[in-house]
Structures are given as structure tokens and as C-alpha cells.
Amino acid sequence: MGSVRKASAWLGLVDDNDDERYYDDDYSEGTESGDAWVTDPRVKVAADSAEEKGRRIGTVTPDSFRDARAIGELFREGVPVIVNLTAMEPADAKRVVDFAAGLVFGLRGSIDRVSTRVFLLSPADTEIVSGDPGAHRSDGFFNQS
């Protein structure tokens, strides 16, 4: 169907019977059993697999102090949380940091500053591995001696 005809059909100026020309009577509209989509049981959705293995990280970008509850709920479930406070006013951001500090103290976790106004809250059973390049240079990969 041409673009002028499509526009005319959309405006209701002409009948849109163009679909009937291409209809094939031999075409079947799917299976009769009702379960058209069956997923292979070996395939797992990434979120389900991550939750089973405990490999989830939450990210929260609060707009106000009211959003601190989402941080607390994730952290109580044992999920590490990245808190991005860059969208907040400085006074409210300070309140959220104070809340997070109390939260990690009460649940024996830790809080680390990732960058300016971005923090990582880690549960007690989570180990933070330093990405500092100087920490891994004991014998070096490109040791030329």
C-alpha cells in the first residue's frame, strides 16, 4: 500500500481492505494446544539465576530522603547497594549518608566511597577487592628483569 493510501486509510477517507488481498487461507494461526511459547528448561532468566546465586547488586539514585527506605530494604536482604547522591540537595544527601552509616553499623556491613557523592554499602558477608593497579604488581605481568 502506498504512503498516500496509508495516510488516507488512517484518516478514514478510504477503506483499509488491503490486508485481505494478502490473506492466505492455508495459514494456521498457531498451535491449537494453547501453549504457543515454550521455553527450554535449560535456559534461565538472568535475574532468576543471579538471585539464586546471591549475585545481585542494587543501585539507588534517590531524589529525596524519602527514598532512603529503598536503600534499607535492599541492604537488609543482603544485597550490596550503590547509592548515587548526585541528584540530591547537599543537606538531604548528608541525611542519606548518615542513614546509610547507621544501617551498615547496625547490620555489621561496610560503606565505601566510590566517587564524589557515590557510595557502596556492602553486607557483612561481602568482600571488597581493591582494583588498585599498584596492589597487584608483586611480580608483574610485564616484568622485564
PDB file of C-alpha atoms in Angstrom:
ATOM      1  CA  MET A   1       0.000   0.000   0.000  1.00  0.00           C
ATOM      2  CA  GLY A   2       1.390   3.393  -0.940  1.00  0.00           C
ATOM      3  CA  SER A   3       2.031   6.113   1.587  1.00  0.00           C
ATOM      4  CA  VAL A   4      -0.828   8.288   0.294  1.00  0.00           C
ATOM      5  CA  ARG A   5      -3.238   5.361   0.561  1.00  0.00           C
ATOM      6  CA  LYS A   6      -1.976   4.550   4.070  1.00  0.00           C
ATOM      7  CA  ALA A   7      -2.478   8.144   5.156  1.00  0.00           C
ATOM      8  CA  SER A   8      -5.951   8.187   3.612  1.00  0.00           C
ATOM      9  CA  ALA A   9      -6.844   4.925   5.379  1.00  0.00           C
ATOM     10  CA  TRP A  10      -5.528   6.288   8.677  1.00  0.00           C
ATOM     11  CA  LEU A  11      -7.663   9.410   8.290  1.00  0.00           C
ATOM     12  CA  GLY A  12     -10.666   7.234   7.411  1.00  0.00           C
ATOM     13  CA  LEU A  13     -11.079   8.639   3.910  1.00  0.00           C
ATOM     14  CA  VAL A  14     -10.813   5.211   2.236  1.00  0.00           C
ATOM     15  CA  ASP A  15     -11.473   1.650   3.378  1.00  0.00           C
ATOM     16  CA  ASP A  16      -8.420  -0.246   4.509  1.00  0.00           C
ATOM     17  CA  ASN A  17      -9.103  -3.600   2.849  1.00  0.00           C
ATOM     18  CA  ASP A  18      -5.524  -4.051   1.761  1.00  0.00           C
ATOM     19  CA  ASP A  19      -4.889  -6.780   4.355  1.00  0.00           C
ATOM     20  CA  GLU A  20      -7.498  -9.055   2.767  1.00  0.00           C
ATOM     21  CA  ARG A  21      -5.560  -9.257  -0.505  1.00  0.00           C
ATOM     22  CA  TYR A  22      -2.624 -10.920   1.219  1.00  0.00           C
ATOM     23  CA  TYR A  23      -4.550 -13.307   3.460  1.00  0.00           C
ATOM     24  CA  ASP A  24      -3.635 -16.947   2.947  1.00  0.00           C
ATOM     25  CA  ASP A  25      -6.367 -19.461   3.771  1.00  0.00           C
ATOM     26  CA  ASP A  26      -3.815 -22.228   4.350  1.00  0.00           C
ATOM     27  CA  TYR A  27      -2.055 -20.290   7.102  1.00  0.00           C
ATOM     28  CA  SER A  28      -2.595 -21.634  10.603  1.00  0.00           C
ATOM     29  CA  GLU A  29      -2.825 -19.167  13.486  1.00  0.00           C
ATOM     30  CA  GLY A  30      -0.512 -21.109  15.788  1.00  0.00           C
ATOM     31  CA  THR A  31      -0.975 -24.323  17.670  1.00  0.00           C
ATOM     32  CA  GLU A  32      -4.314 -25.485  18.968  1.00  0.00           C
ATOM     33  CA  SER A  33      -2.913 -26.589  22.330  1.00  0.00           C
ATOM     34  CA  GLY A  34      -2.701 -23.035  23.684  1.00  0.00           C
ATOM     35  CA  ASP A  35       0.954 -23.107  24.739  1.00  0.00           C
ATOM     36  CA  ALA A  36       2.484 -21.356  21.757  1.00  0.00           C
ATOM     37  CA  TRP A  37       5.665 -20.303  23.570  1.00  0.00           C
ATOM     38  CA  VAL A  38       7.534 -22.970  25.487  1.00  0.00           C
ATOM     39  CA  THR A  39      10.888 -22.048  26.960  1.00  0.00           C
ATOM     40  CA  ASP A  40      13.668 -24.576  27.042  1.00  0.00           C
ATOM     41  CA  PRO A  41      14.030 -25.604  30.721  1.00  0.00           C
ATOM     42  CA  ARG A  42      17.824 -25.312  30.419  1.00  0.00           C
ATOM     43  CA  VAL A  43      17.507 -21.572  29.760  1.00  0.00           C
ATOM     44  CA  LYS A  44      17.281 -19.412  32.868  1.00  0.00           C
ATOM     45  CA  VAL A  45      16.428 -15.752  33.053  1.00  0.00           C
ATOM     46  CA  ALA A  46      19.472 -13.811  34.249  1.00  0.00           C
ATOM     47  CA  ALA A  47      17.614 -12.214  37.166  1.00  0.00           C
ATOM     48  CA  ASP A  48      16.423 -15.606  38.462  1.00  0.00           C
ATOM     49  CA  SER A  49      19.892 -17.129  38.184  1.00  0.00           C
ATOM     50  CA  ALA A  50      21.529 -14.141  39.889  1.00  0.00           C
ATOM     51  CA  GLU A  51      19.025 -14.256  42.743  1.00  0.00           C
ATOM     52  CA  GLU A  52      19.623 -17.976  43.291  1.00  0.00           C
ATOM     53  CA  LYS A  53      23.383 -17.495  43.485  1.00  0.00           C
ATOM     54  CA  GLY A  54      23.218 -14.315  45.580  1.00  0.00           C
ATOM     55  CA  ARG A  55      24.882 -12.231  42.876  1.00  0.00           C
ATOM     56  CA  ARG A  56      22.759  -9.134  42.874  1.00  0.00           C
ATOM     57  CA  ILE A  57      23.793  -5.509  43.306  1.00  0.00           C
ATOM     58  CA  GLY A  58      21.212  -2.805  43.859  1.00  0.00           C
ATOM     59  CA  THR A  59      21.541   0.737  42.574  1.00  0.00           C
ATOM     60  CA  VAL A  60      19.541   3.580  44.072  1.00  0.00           C
ATOM     61  CA  THR A  61      19.555   7.199  42.935  1.00  0.00           C
ATOM     62  CA  PRO A  62      17.358   8.954  45.496  1.00  0.00           C
ATOM     63  CA  ASP A  63      15.648  12.266  44.787  1.00  0.00           C
ATOM     64  CA  SER A  64      14.907  12.990  48.434  1.00  0.00           C
ATOM     65  CA  PHE A  65      15.330  11.459  51.871  1.00  0.00           C
ATOM     66  CA  ARG A  66      12.043   9.567  51.406  1.00  0.00           C
ATOM     67  CA  ASP A  67      13.877   7.217  49.018  1.00  0.00           C
ATOM     68  CA  ALA A  68      16.184   6.027  51.827  1.00  0.00           C
ATOM     69  CA  ARG A  69      13.713   3.242  52.584  1.00  0.00           C
ATOM     70  CA  ALA A  70      14.561   1.527  49.262  1.00  0.00           C
ATOM     71  CA  ILE A  71      18.232   1.529  50.273  1.00  0.00           C
ATOM     72  CA  GLY A  72      17.427  -0.015  53.646  1.00  0.00           C
ATOM     73  CA  GLU A  73      15.156  -2.716  52.221  1.00  0.00           C
ATOM     74  CA  LEU A  74      17.740  -3.871  49.678  1.00  0.00           C
ATOM     75  CA  PHE A  75      20.541  -3.842  52.233  1.00  0.00           C
ATOM     76  CA  ARG A  76      18.512  -5.824  54.807  1.00  0.00           C
ATOM     77  CA  GLU A  77      18.061  -8.544  52.155  1.00  0.00           C
ATOM     78  CA  GLY A  78      21.862  -8.866  51.968  1.00  0.00           C
ATOM     79  CA  VAL A  79      22.188  -7.091  48.617  1.00  0.00           C
ATOM     80  CA  PRO A  80      25.142  -4.700  48.134  1.00  0.00           C
ATOM     81  CA  VAL A  81      23.785  -1.254  47.233  1.00  0.00           C
ATOM     82  CA  ILE A  82      25.348   1.510  45.177  1.00  0.00           C
ATOM     83  CA  VAL A  83      23.893   4.828  46.312  1.00  0.00           C
ATOM     84  CA  ASN A  84      24.227   7.714  43.837  1.00  0.00           C
ATOM     85  CA  LEU A  85      23.528  11.017  45.591  1.00  0.00           C
ATOM     86  CA  THR A  86      24.457  13.333  42.718  1.00  0.00           C
ATOM     87  CA  ALA A  87      20.816  14.296  42.048  1.00  0.00           C
ATOM     88  CA  MET A  88      20.156  15.393  45.647  1.00  0.00           C
ATOM     89  CA  GLU A  89      20.491  18.630  47.535  1.00  0.00           C
ATOM     90  CA  PRO A  90      23.578  18.590  49.805  1.00  0.00           C
ATOM     91  CA  ALA A  91      21.533  18.704  53.029  1.00  0.00           C
ATOM     92  CA  ASP A  92      19.368  15.736  52.027  1.00  0.00           C
ATOM     93  CA  ALA A  93      22.415  13.859  50.721  1.00  0.00           C
ATOM     94  CA  LYS A  94      24.064  14.247  54.135  1.00  0.00           C
ATOM     95  CA  ARG A  95      20.961  12.799  55.810  1.00  0.00           C
ATOM     96  CA  VAL A  96      21.031   9.785  53.455  1.00  0.00           C
ATOM     97  CA  VAL A  97      24.735   9.211  54.184  1.00  0.00           C
ATOM     98  CA  ASP A  98      24.003   9.376  57.923  1.00  0.00           C
ATOM     99  CA  PHE A  99      21.141   6.892  57.440  1.00  0.00           C
ATOM    100  CA  ALA A 100      23.408   4.574  55.417  1.00  0.00           C
ATOM    101  CA  ALA A 101      26.146   4.780  58.060  1.00  0.00           C
ATOM    102  CA  GLY A 102      23.673   3.765  60.759  1.00  0.00           C
ATOM    103  CA  LEU A 103      22.341   0.997  58.544  1.00  0.00           C
ATOM    104  CA  VAL A 104      25.765  -0.557  57.907  1.00  0.00           C
ATOM    105  CA  PHE A 105      26.713  -0.192  61.569  1.00  0.00           C
ATOM    106  CA  GLY A 106      23.544  -1.934  62.733  1.00  0.00           C
ATOM    107  CA  LEU A 107      23.885  -4.788  60.247  1.00  0.00           C
ATOM    108  CA  ARG A 108      27.696  -5.062  60.579  1.00  0.00           C
ATOM    109  CA  GLY A 109      28.333  -4.078  56.967  1.00  0.00           C
ATOM    110  CA  SER A 110      30.665  -1.517  55.456  1.00  0.00           C
ATOM    111  CA  ILE A 111      30.372   1.689  53.491  1.00  0.00           C
ATOM    112  CA  ASP A 112      32.896   2.781  50.869  1.00  0.00           C
ATOM    113  CA  ARG A 113      33.083   5.947  48.818  1.00  0.00           C
ATOM    114  CA  VAL A 114      33.221   5.053  45.123  1.00  0.00           C
ATOM    115  CA  SER A 115      33.403   8.605  43.792  1.00  0.00           C
ATOM    116  CA  THR A 116      32.073  12.045  44.641  1.00  0.00           C
ATOM    117  CA  ARG A 117      28.619  11.525  46.208  1.00  0.00           C
ATOM    118  CA  VAL A 118      28.501   7.828  45.197  1.00  0.00           C
ATOM    119  CA  PHE A 119      28.767   5.161  47.913  1.00  0.00           C
ATOM    120  CA  LEU A 120      28.828   1.366  48.078  1.00  0.00           C
ATOM    121  CA  LEU A 121      27.080  -0.307  51.005  1.00  0.00           C
ATOM    122  CA  SER A 122      28.322  -3.870  51.456  1.00  0.00           C
ATOM    123  CA  PRO A 123      26.769  -6.513  53.732  1.00  0.00           C
ATOM    124  CA  ALA A 124      28.927  -8.286  56.305  1.00  0.00           C
ATOM    125  CA  ASP A 125      29.464 -11.369  54.124  1.00  0.00           C
ATOM    126  CA  THR A 126      30.739  -9.403  51.104  1.00  0.00           C
ATOM    127  CA  GLU A 127      34.430  -8.908  50.405  1.00  0.00           C
ATOM    128  CA  ILE A 128      35.550  -5.770  48.576  1.00  0.00           C
ATOM    129  CA  VAL A 129      38.527  -6.429  46.310  1.00  0.00           C
ATOM    130  CA  SER A 130      40.671  -3.413  45.544  1.00  0.00           C
ATOM    131  CA  GLY A 131      41.077  -2.544  41.884  1.00  0.00           C
ATOM    132  CA  ASP A 132      44.214  -0.518  42.638  1.00  0.00           C
ATOM    133  CA  PRO A 133      46.827  -1.391  39.977  1.00  0.00           C
ATOM    134  CA  GLY A 134      49.660  -0.966  42.479  1.00  0.00           C
ATOM    135  CA  ALA A 135      48.233  -3.691  44.727  1.00  0.00           C
ATOM    136  CA  HIS A 136      48.707  -6.410  42.098  1.00  0.00           C
ATOM    137  CA  ARG A 137      52.298  -5.672  40.976  1.00  0.00           C
ATOM    138  CA  SER A 138      54.147  -8.182  43.145  1.00  0.00           C
ATOM    139  CA  ASP A 139      55.854  -9.940  40.239  1.00  0.00           C
ATOM    140  CA  GLY A 140      54.134  -8.074  37.419  1.00  0.00           C
ATOM    141  CA  PHE A 141      52.768  -9.242  34.115  1.00  0.00           C
ATOM    142  CA  PHE A 142      55.292  -7.331  32.030  1.00  0.00           C
ATOM    143  CA  ASN A 143      58.228  -7.909  34.338  1.00  0.00           C
ATOM    144  CA  GLN A 144      61.271  -7.341  32.098  1.00  0.00           C
ATOM    145  CA  SER A 145      64.005  -8.162  34.637  1.00  0.00           C
TER     146      SER A 145
END
